[in-house]
Amino acid sequence: MDVAIYYHPEAYTIGGTKLMGRNAAGESFLRGFFAHSTSRELWVQVTKPEHAKQFATTAQDLGRRQPVHAVDKHSLAALKQVGMVYHPGPGIGDHAFHRAAFGHNSWSLCGITHTTSSAGAMDALANLISDPLQTWDALICTSNAVKDNVTRLLQAQANYLEERLGITRLVLPQLPVIPIGIHTKDFEFSADQKAAARAQLGVGEQTLVVLYMGRLSFHAKAHPLAMYQALELACSQTSKELVLIECGWHANEFIKKAYSDAANVACPSVRVISLDGRDAQDRQRAWAAADIFCSLSDNIQETFGITPVEAMAAKLPVVVSDWNGYRDTVRDAVDGFRISTLMPKAGLAGDLAVRHSLEIDSYDMYCGYTCSLIAVDVQAAAQAFTRLIESAELREKMGQAGRQRARELYDWATIIPQYEDLWAQLNQLRTGGPIKQTSLQHPWPARTDPFHTFAGYPTSFLTPDIVLSLVDADVNSTMERARVYRQLAMIDFAKMILPDSSEVDSVILVAASGPKTAEQLVAGISQERRPFVFRALSWLLKIGVLKVVP
């Protein structure tokens, strides 16, 4: 199944100073796509030529030898040849408007959810109802929880439009649930690698290592206090020495100090090691050294959560919150433990939404205020840690179950075929039968033909039956004057929309025999070019080559 990848390097790289989940997911997807896709040809849609070169280089580096077909704004119609475009985010509505100029059924669009709580993401999702998306388009939801989130937002928007405008008909894209994939082999470590990692970190053989992997943000990722308290309780209930590795990055010194202060207060018995999650070697060292993985996410910013799946691939038992995508990936009491969460019922946070919408609160503060009112069961987490700390057999059993699950369900070798099956289904919907659609004169209402939008400005209009004639009866001097004017900077700047010299000469020669209608003047122009030359008759009037005959 051929597909064009909408490519901007930022969406597919993990080399930035601010490593976000969507960056890691994008980089991992691209590796998975090149490794497992059945595409006969490689297509890429870009905004800059250098991005196409980077995409082609990445493809070659990852073993793909097919030539890359690049599409940009100037060649958008070429997407008809491939028929499918994958976008690494939820904002496919704008691209549906771009497609509208070529016909809604010219190609399919497929986006994917990452964070859905930001103002930009929520607006993009709400607009899925009013943007010209079709049933042969799709927005992949990475978890059942996020599909529920998207559905609730769409329903609220539909209710608003029904009340406001009386709408009764909705056309929505497909909302399939497909998880984010990983490369499971990246998380396999030998006994020697494990021993070396622990030695480098100064961790003894009898010490148990709990790992948190991810961005270290108490307000926008996972508040660590529940984890700290649970580890301290587990430490007091067992005789084992515990080490907590926090592998991630802090946005600033204030947040870094906040973590350190909280750990000193809440888990003084636990040694805490901080590693830079943006550094590949530190990440590998952390995974190899760990015995147990923990992620007690409590934030609406999270949608899927890739690190528990990576932990399962690394054969680590996991202790995670019963929250969003973790419900899909982690089987409670099988791969680890899911710890219950609690938040207030709907109707008690309208003020937070209003403050965010009015930009009184930043997005970070909106997420932070919300997560401050979401609780993770500390006692249950402590019990889960205690059971795992006290039983090497349980750690082995759960780790083995998780590894098998990760390999079978979440490796890109399994996920990419699901993408391709979806794309094939969308293609079938788009091409499989007659499509009944109302053909709108202005498919993008906010970007209409300026000669329509500003029709109230001129005295009269260029019409097929308007009669025109040459200003100067001398044909040769008229042609020469047209050529001279054509070279002026104040004319040449618009060369993209002007007729070529042979087309101008053709019009002048027809007009030389006497007044003609505009339709007659362009009758000898090729059918493909005729509308453009007809439009340019007004330019020949503008430069004084033609005049209107009353």
XYZ file of C-alpha atoms in Angstrom:
550
model
C 0.000 0.000 0.000
C 1.606 3.240 -1.184
C 1.265 6.328 0.986
C 2.762 9.805 1.028
C 4.325 10.715 4.365
C 3.825 14.351 5.326
C 7.332 15.088 6.532
C 8.793 17.862 8.644
C 12.036 16.876 10.425
C 10.867 18.248 13.784
C 8.018 15.739 13.932
C 10.308 12.753 13.348
C 13.429 13.503 15.375
C 14.525 12.930 18.963
C 17.592 15.120 18.722
C 16.059 18.304 20.133
C 16.736 19.782 23.546
C 13.062 19.343 24.453
C 12.264 15.717 23.744
C 8.489 15.202 23.671
C 6.485 12.020 23.334
C 5.288 12.932 19.845
C 8.916 13.329 18.694
C 9.834 9.891 19.986
C 6.681 8.397 18.465
C 7.375 10.047 15.108
C 10.983 8.875 14.983
C 9.952 5.365 15.952
C 7.122 5.307 13.383
C 9.438 6.306 10.548
C 11.886 3.537 11.432
C 8.995 1.106 11.619
C 7.535 2.303 8.327
C 10.799 1.899 6.434
C 11.395 -1.509 8.009
C 7.953 -3.040 7.556
C 5.856 -1.165 4.979
C 4.962 -2.856 1.704
C 5.101 0.402 -0.280
C 6.364 -0.158 -3.798
C 7.293 3.505 -4.129
C 8.204 6.135 -1.544
C 6.269 9.392 -1.541
C 6.779 12.418 0.673
C 4.871 15.684 1.033
C 7.000 18.599 2.222
C 6.946 22.356 2.647
C 10.651 22.792 1.841
C 12.830 20.979 -0.760
C 15.535 20.252 1.821
C 13.029 18.256 3.857
C 12.519 15.890 0.913
C 16.286 15.384 0.759
C 16.401 14.592 4.473
C 13.555 12.110 4.071
C 15.334 10.402 1.174
C 18.590 10.211 3.144
C 16.788 8.696 6.131
C 15.099 6.145 3.876
C 18.435 5.097 2.384
C 20.100 4.942 5.796
C 17.307 2.614 6.936
C 17.656 0.305 3.956
C 15.087 1.550 1.428
C 16.399 1.890 -2.117
C 13.313 3.102 -3.978
C 13.404 6.607 -5.472
C 11.500 9.209 -3.485
C 8.691 11.164 -5.153
C 8.461 14.586 -3.501
C 5.294 16.702 -3.509
C 5.086 20.316 -2.373
C 2.567 23.158 -2.581
C 3.283 23.671 -6.270
C 2.622 20.047 -7.206
C -0.165 19.111 -4.815
C -2.236 17.493 -7.572
C 0.409 14.747 -7.791
C -1.052 13.295 -4.584
C -3.825 11.896 -6.779
C -1.298 9.351 -8.012
C -0.602 7.920 -4.568
C -4.080 8.427 -3.111
C -3.155 8.537 0.600
C -1.338 11.038 2.840
C -0.286 10.305 6.419
C 0.088 13.278 8.775
C 1.885 12.861 12.135
C -0.735 14.830 14.092
C -4.472 15.490 14.455
C -4.696 18.703 12.404
C -5.790 17.218 9.083
C -8.673 19.671 8.607
C -6.501 22.350 6.992
C -5.152 19.739 4.590
C -8.721 18.797 3.666
C -9.269 22.393 2.577
C -6.064 22.235 0.530
C -7.380 19.070 -1.124
C -10.766 20.669 -1.867
C -9.372 22.585 -4.837
C -8.611 19.249 -6.542
C -11.756 17.368 -5.492
C -12.557 15.862 -2.116
C -12.084 12.332 -3.435
C -8.667 13.005 -4.977
C -6.842 11.369 -2.067
C -7.405 10.241 1.524
C -5.991 11.865 4.651
C -4.887 10.017 7.774
C -3.818 11.763 10.986
C -3.021 10.552 14.482
C -3.687 11.779 18.012
C -0.890 12.636 20.387
C -1.687 15.188 23.063
C -5.352 16.188 22.777
C -5.603 18.622 25.693
C -3.850 21.678 24.242
C -5.937 24.502 22.795
C -4.534 23.893 19.313
C -5.258 20.171 19.426
C -8.773 20.663 20.820
C -9.574 23.259 18.146
C -8.273 20.921 15.430
C -10.446 18.106 16.769
C -13.575 20.276 17.065
C -13.064 21.481 13.509
C -13.157 17.915 12.181
C -16.934 18.393 12.020
C -16.927 21.552 9.907
C -13.751 21.001 7.886
C -14.282 19.146 4.577
C -13.145 15.753 5.843
C -14.761 12.669 4.369
C -15.597 9.104 5.333
C -12.486 7.974 3.454
C -10.302 9.983 5.835
C -9.207 8.851 9.299
C -7.845 10.087 12.585
C -6.039 7.278 14.377
C -6.740 7.231 18.112
C -3.844 5.635 19.952
C -5.974 4.282 22.803
C -9.597 3.594 23.668
C -9.403 6.324 26.301
C -8.341 8.933 23.775
C -11.065 7.809 21.343
C -13.563 8.417 24.138
C -11.982 11.844 24.669
C -12.207 12.711 20.948
C -15.780 11.446 20.703
C -16.871 13.562 23.672
C -15.302 16.672 22.160
C -16.928 16.036 18.771
C -20.293 15.465 20.406
C -20.014 18.766 22.269
C -19.189 20.549 19.011
C -22.080 18.823 17.217
C -24.469 19.871 19.998
C -23.277 23.460 19.679
C -23.727 23.516 15.897
C -27.147 21.889 16.148
C -28.291 24.521 18.623
C -26.635 27.388 16.764
C -27.313 26.430 13.141
C -29.756 23.549 13.231
C -27.390 21.095 11.579
C -28.682 17.547 11.285
C -26.081 15.872 9.075
C -22.514 15.053 10.065
C -19.724 13.721 7.876
C -16.825 12.513 10.009
C -13.543 10.750 9.372
C -12.990 7.232 10.658
C -11.699 7.007 14.259
C -9.854 3.660 14.432
C -7.866 2.672 17.519
C -4.310 1.651 16.643
C -1.609 1.784 19.335
C 1.788 3.359 18.918
C 4.440 0.800 18.087
C 7.953 0.217 19.363
C 11.035 -1.646 18.203
C 11.068 -4.417 20.801
C 14.620 -5.488 20.001
C 15.839 -2.076 21.190
C 14.942 -3.161 24.723
C 16.664 -6.531 24.935
C 19.688 -6.578 27.249
C 22.098 -9.375 28.075
C 23.134 -10.280 31.614
C 26.508 -8.642 30.953
C 24.867 -5.418 29.800
C 22.690 -5.363 32.890
C 25.633 -5.953 35.192
C 27.709 -3.283 33.453
C 24.915 -0.713 33.694
C 24.411 -1.326 37.397
C 28.162 -1.146 38.022
C 28.362 2.197 36.198
C 25.582 3.534 38.398
C 27.092 2.133 41.580
C 24.186 -0.226 42.250
C 24.889 -3.424 44.155
C 23.612 -6.884 43.220
C 21.123 -7.020 46.094
C 19.735 -3.540 45.490
C 16.441 -3.262 43.620
C 16.165 -0.543 40.992
C 12.856 1.135 40.164
C 12.846 3.151 36.938
C 10.771 6.114 35.832
C 11.436 6.982 32.185
C 9.981 10.118 30.627
C 9.802 13.873 30.815
C 10.268 15.058 34.395
C 7.365 17.457 34.682
C 5.117 17.329 37.739
C 2.581 19.651 36.100
C 2.431 18.208 32.588
C 3.439 14.555 32.690
C 3.245 12.580 35.962
C 3.246 14.084 39.446
C 5.992 12.136 41.257
C 4.735 12.510 44.837
C 2.560 9.379 44.720
C 5.536 7.351 43.459
C 7.847 8.798 46.120
C 5.404 8.076 48.938
C 4.660 4.554 47.703
C 8.350 3.709 47.414
C 9.028 4.989 50.917
C 6.203 2.836 52.310
C 7.454 -0.192 50.380
C 10.986 0.444 51.615
C 9.780 0.483 55.232
C 7.869 -2.786 54.727
C 10.774 -4.718 53.179
C 14.408 -5.248 53.992
C 15.612 -4.385 50.509
C 17.686 -1.367 49.562
C 15.879 0.645 46.875
C 17.220 2.924 44.157
C 14.969 5.094 42.007
C 16.263 6.109 38.574
C 14.545 9.132 37.083
C 15.606 9.201 33.433
C 14.241 12.253 31.648
C 14.797 15.983 31.607
C 13.628 19.012 33.591
C 12.475 22.089 31.728
C 14.304 24.417 34.130
C 16.147 24.628 37.445
C 12.969 25.439 39.374
C 11.378 22.140 38.336
C 14.622 20.243 38.932
C 14.820 21.581 42.480
C 11.125 20.839 43.050
C 11.780 17.169 42.261
C 14.809 17.021 44.520
C 13.004 18.708 47.404
C 9.971 16.427 47.095
C 12.108 13.278 46.994
C 14.036 14.364 50.101
C 10.773 14.888 51.983
C 8.690 11.970 50.696
C 11.223 9.157 50.184
C 14.362 9.869 52.241
C 15.110 6.121 52.450
C 15.382 5.760 48.680
C 18.487 6.723 46.759
C 17.511 8.755 43.682
C 19.665 8.765 40.528
C 18.945 11.313 37.799
C 19.848 10.507 34.189
C 19.374 12.568 31.037
C 16.596 10.971 29.004
C 17.679 12.925 25.930
C 20.960 10.991 25.897
C 20.729 7.587 24.188
C 23.449 6.052 26.366
C 21.736 7.203 29.554
C 18.456 5.731 28.344
C 20.077 2.403 27.554
C 21.855 2.385 30.905
C 18.602 3.066 32.744
C 16.654 0.314 30.971
C 19.433 -2.225 31.483
C 19.869 -1.455 35.186
C 16.191 -1.565 36.178
C 14.263 -4.310 38.003
C 10.825 -2.631 38.116
C 9.261 0.111 36.015
C 6.905 2.773 37.368
C 4.778 5.445 35.728
C 1.902 6.826 37.795
C 0.618 9.233 35.168
C -2.174 11.520 36.340
C -2.186 14.119 33.585
C -4.702 14.884 30.835
C -1.754 15.662 28.583
C -1.056 11.926 28.311
C -2.967 9.898 25.700
C -1.185 6.600 25.107
C 2.006 6.358 27.123
C 4.758 4.503 25.290
C 7.183 3.914 28.177
C 5.205 1.102 29.883
C 5.246 -0.791 26.574
C 8.988 -0.207 26.278
C 9.364 -1.456 29.859
C 7.415 -4.596 29.014
C 9.712 -5.159 26.022
C 12.636 -4.786 28.438
C 11.117 -7.606 30.513
C 10.338 -5.344 33.447
C 7.228 -5.756 35.582
C 5.364 -2.462 35.621
C 3.529 -0.420 38.233
C 1.363 2.103 36.411
C -1.691 4.206 37.090
C -5.050 3.031 35.805
C -5.138 5.959 33.413
C -5.757 6.536 29.689
C -3.760 4.303 27.326
C -2.187 2.330 30.171
C -5.532 0.547 30.465
C -5.068 -0.882 26.973
C -1.444 -1.877 27.251
C -0.933 -3.205 30.795
C -2.937 -6.172 32.089
C -3.443 -5.774 35.820
C -1.838 -8.602 37.829
C -0.403 -10.095 34.611
C 2.208 -7.702 33.212
C 2.329 -5.695 36.445
C -0.131 -3.659 38.462
C -2.508 -0.893 37.446
C -3.126 1.458 40.364
C -6.549 3.063 40.661
C -7.020 6.778 40.020
C -9.721 9.261 41.018
C -10.819 12.664 39.788
C -13.864 14.894 40.446
C -16.997 14.409 38.362
C -17.774 16.632 35.388
C -19.103 20.066 36.252
C -16.415 21.003 38.767
C -13.650 22.284 36.483
C -15.403 24.685 34.150
C -13.412 27.517 35.686
C -10.150 25.807 34.655
C -11.358 25.524 31.059
C -12.395 29.184 30.974
C -9.101 30.391 32.459
C -7.203 28.373 29.849
C -9.390 29.555 26.964
C -8.948 33.202 28.013
C -5.180 32.638 28.314
C -5.236 33.622 31.961
C -3.491 30.294 32.514
C -0.887 28.858 30.183
C -1.298 25.348 28.859
C 1.234 24.133 31.422
C -0.744 25.708 34.257
C -4.019 24.299 32.881
C -2.541 20.794 32.921
C -0.939 21.421 36.307
C -4.112 22.681 37.966
C -6.083 19.739 36.557
C -3.613 17.070 37.662
C -3.525 18.618 41.142
C -7.091 17.374 41.543
C -6.406 13.838 40.249
C -5.313 11.240 42.793
C -3.407 7.970 42.484
C -3.931 5.400 45.251
C -0.644 5.583 47.176
C -1.430 2.640 49.457
C -2.216 0.356 46.519
C 0.968 1.451 44.756
C 2.984 0.693 47.891
C 1.444 -2.780 48.075
C 2.302 -3.408 44.418
C 5.913 -2.364 44.966
C 6.133 -4.496 48.094
C 4.898 -7.605 46.302
C 7.391 -7.129 43.488
C 10.278 -6.261 45.800
C 9.719 -9.372 47.897
C 9.318 -11.841 45.029
C 11.930 -12.330 42.337
C 9.690 -15.060 40.957
C 6.794 -12.608 40.519
C 9.089 -10.070 38.865
C 10.281 -12.740 36.428
C 6.775 -14.005 35.690
C 5.287 -10.566 35.052
C 8.335 -9.419 33.110
C 8.138 -12.450 30.845
C 4.391 -11.957 30.270
C 4.938 -8.294 29.424
C 7.761 -9.033 27.001
C 5.636 -11.548 25.120
C 2.735 -9.083 24.965
C 4.984 -6.287 23.695
C 6.410 -8.497 20.964
C 3.037 -9.823 19.845
C 0.960 -6.634 19.977
C 3.173 -3.560 19.962
C 6.167 -4.195 17.726
C 6.094 -2.113 14.546
C 6.134 -5.379 12.604
C 2.571 -5.840 13.887
C 1.465 -2.188 13.917
C 2.519 -1.104 10.394
C 0.279 -3.771 8.758
C -2.629 -2.324 10.776
C -1.862 1.108 9.310
C -1.723 -0.359 5.821
C -4.988 -2.259 6.303
C -6.625 1.004 7.379
C -5.204 2.873 4.388
C -6.450 0.159 2.037
C -9.940 0.380 3.562
C -9.956 4.165 3.154
C -8.813 3.798 -0.428
C -11.644 1.349 -1.082
C -14.178 3.769 0.394
C -12.816 6.558 -1.766
C -12.658 4.659 -5.058
C -15.039 1.744 -4.602
C -18.237 3.277 -5.944
C -20.063 6.398 -7.085
C -19.657 9.285 -4.680
C -22.648 11.519 -4.119
C -21.473 14.953 -3.103
C -22.804 18.447 -3.441
C -20.362 20.383 -5.579
C -19.898 23.730 -3.890
C -18.859 26.751 -5.911
C -16.659 27.771 -2.995
C -15.387 24.607 -1.240
C -13.144 26.719 1.026
C -15.445 29.577 2.088
C -12.752 31.617 3.798
C -10.484 31.389 0.721
C -12.799 32.198 -2.177
C -11.912 33.465 -5.643
C -11.014 37.157 -5.044
C -12.968 38.113 -8.174
C -16.032 36.714 -6.370
C -15.262 38.131 -2.946
C -14.554 41.625 -4.273
C -17.187 41.635 -7.015
C -18.637 44.847 -5.605
C -15.492 46.813 -6.435
C -15.264 47.257 -10.274
C -17.334 49.194 -12.808
C -17.790 46.190 -15.113
C -16.545 42.664 -15.766
C -14.615 40.739 -18.393
C -17.209 38.438 -19.986
C -17.069 36.149 -23.042
C -19.274 38.490 -25.107
C -17.481 41.753 -24.323
C -16.110 43.256 -27.555
C -12.435 44.206 -27.696
C -10.129 45.660 -30.327
C -6.511 46.713 -30.732
C -5.558 50.185 -29.563
C -2.928 50.492 -32.329
C -3.780 49.255 -35.825
C -0.110 48.443 -36.525
C 0.183 44.752 -35.553
C 3.991 44.622 -35.480
C 4.379 47.675 -33.265
C 1.641 46.313 -30.966
C 3.473 43.004 -30.581
C 6.747 44.803 -29.933
C 5.168 47.088 -27.333
C 3.659 44.079 -25.587
C 7.094 42.405 -25.471
C 8.776 45.545 -24.119
C 6.151 46.025 -21.418
C 6.358 42.351 -20.569
C 10.014 42.811 -19.567
C 9.371 45.693 -17.167
C 9.991 44.760 -13.522
C 6.556 46.042 -12.537
C 5.011 43.613 -15.056
C 7.431 40.691 -14.933
C 6.883 40.160 -11.186
C 3.529 38.575 -12.143
C 4.955 36.342 -14.892
C 3.515 33.202 -13.292
C -0.027 34.273 -14.172
C 0.677 35.945 -17.530
C 0.390 34.365 -21.000
C 3.569 33.571 -22.898
C 4.654 35.600 -25.934
C 3.166 33.168 -28.479
C -0.212 33.338 -26.754
C -0.107 37.150 -26.698
C 0.810 37.217 -30.404
C -2.085 34.850 -31.158
C -4.588 37.189 -29.499
C -3.151 40.245 -31.240
C -3.306 38.563 -34.667
C -6.971 37.647 -34.184
C -7.767 41.188 -33.032
C -5.928 42.667 -36.011
C -8.831 41.846 -38.354
C -11.235 43.978 -36.361
C -13.202 44.046 -33.093
C -13.864 40.604 -31.625
C -15.586 39.213 -28.604
C -13.317 38.030 -25.818
C -14.413 34.462 -26.558
C -13.362 34.811 -30.207
C -9.951 36.231 -29.249
C -8.978 33.071 -27.362
C -10.667 30.499 -29.615
C -7.316 29.476 -31.106
C -5.676 28.836 -27.723
C -5.410 25.238 -26.504
C -8.320 24.064 -24.382
C -6.073 23.612 -21.335
C -4.649 27.143 -21.533
C -7.750 28.977 -22.730
C -9.109 30.027 -19.293
C -5.724 31.481 -18.325
C -5.363 33.479 -21.545
C -8.987 34.615 -21.364
C -8.343 35.916 -17.860
C -5.222 37.710 -19.122
C -7.209 39.731 -21.645
C -7.792 42.130 -18.769
C -3.994 42.415 -18.484
C -3.774 43.345 -22.190
C -6.400 45.983 -21.458
C -4.333 47.102 -18.468
C -1.175 47.722 -20.540
C -3.027 49.433 -23.378
C -2.771 46.722 -26.033
C -6.532 46.153 -26.159
C -9.488 48.453 -25.567
C -13.192 47.908 -24.940
C -15.459 48.706 -27.892
C -18.638 50.432 -26.559
